[in-house]
């Protein structure tokens, strides 16, 4: 059961980026209220060297501990990579924590519930050596209970492909987040108001 969510915000309580001075607060859900349980001032100075930035990213991961959900206005680069590597769920949201914490919790718990119920998750089909295809539009007519993230995330992260073509109604936001990891490139082409063709190419 998820009980904690971490948020990077300004001293005025509005979400911000890690490169702006602010505070990371870990909120815990108690009854129907979100209570701040741990706080750490944080500022990632982009003028620092790569080693120092990586150390700051690891300090952040250490502070978060078992709280595996992190919210910021925007996040990219080394810190995003370190959080992904440590299996954090990263959300990019603008606003104040009380405006979105319940929504984030609901979405995370729905995802966990779906994963626990379904073990036979569909996967892309290999149409030629290293070339894979999947139509999320068709898949969702057959399995509306399975999300695009459930179907594709592990497949993309394992990197067992050279090129992956995905037909969908829109670009899933989590794929945009994964793109920041630098493990693949992506091209998107609109074929209509509700059909997008994505081509993911693994970076060699």
mmCIF file of C-alpha atoms in Angstrom, residues 125-133 161-164:
data_model
loop_
_atom_site.group_PDB
_atom_site.id
_atom_site.type_symbol
_atom_site.label_atom_id
_atom_site.label_comp_id
_atom_site.label_asym_id
_atom_site.label_seq_id
_atom_site.Cartn_x
_atom_site.Cartn_y
_atom_site.Cartn_z
ATOM 1 C CA UNK A 125 5.275 -8.928 -32.073
ATOM 2 C CA UNK A 126 8.581 -9.487 -33.886
ATOM 3 C CA UNK A 127 7.911 -8.927 -37.595
ATOM 4 C CA UNK A 128 11.559 -9.324 -38.670
ATOM 5 C CA UNK A 129 14.859 -9.774 -36.790
ATOM 6 C CA UNK A 130 15.050 -6.961 -34.229
ATOM 7 C CA UNK A 131 11.943 -5.219 -35.625
ATOM 8 C CA UNK A 132 8.804 -5.208 -33.461
ATOM 9 C CA UNK A 133 5.253 -3.927 -33.875
ATOM 10 C CA UNK A 161 14.823 -4.700 -29.915
ATOM 11 C CA UNK A 162 16.418 -2.575 -32.633
ATOM 12 C CA UNK A 163 13.274 -0.800 -33.770
ATOM 13 C CA UNK A 164 9.777 -0.758 -32.290
#
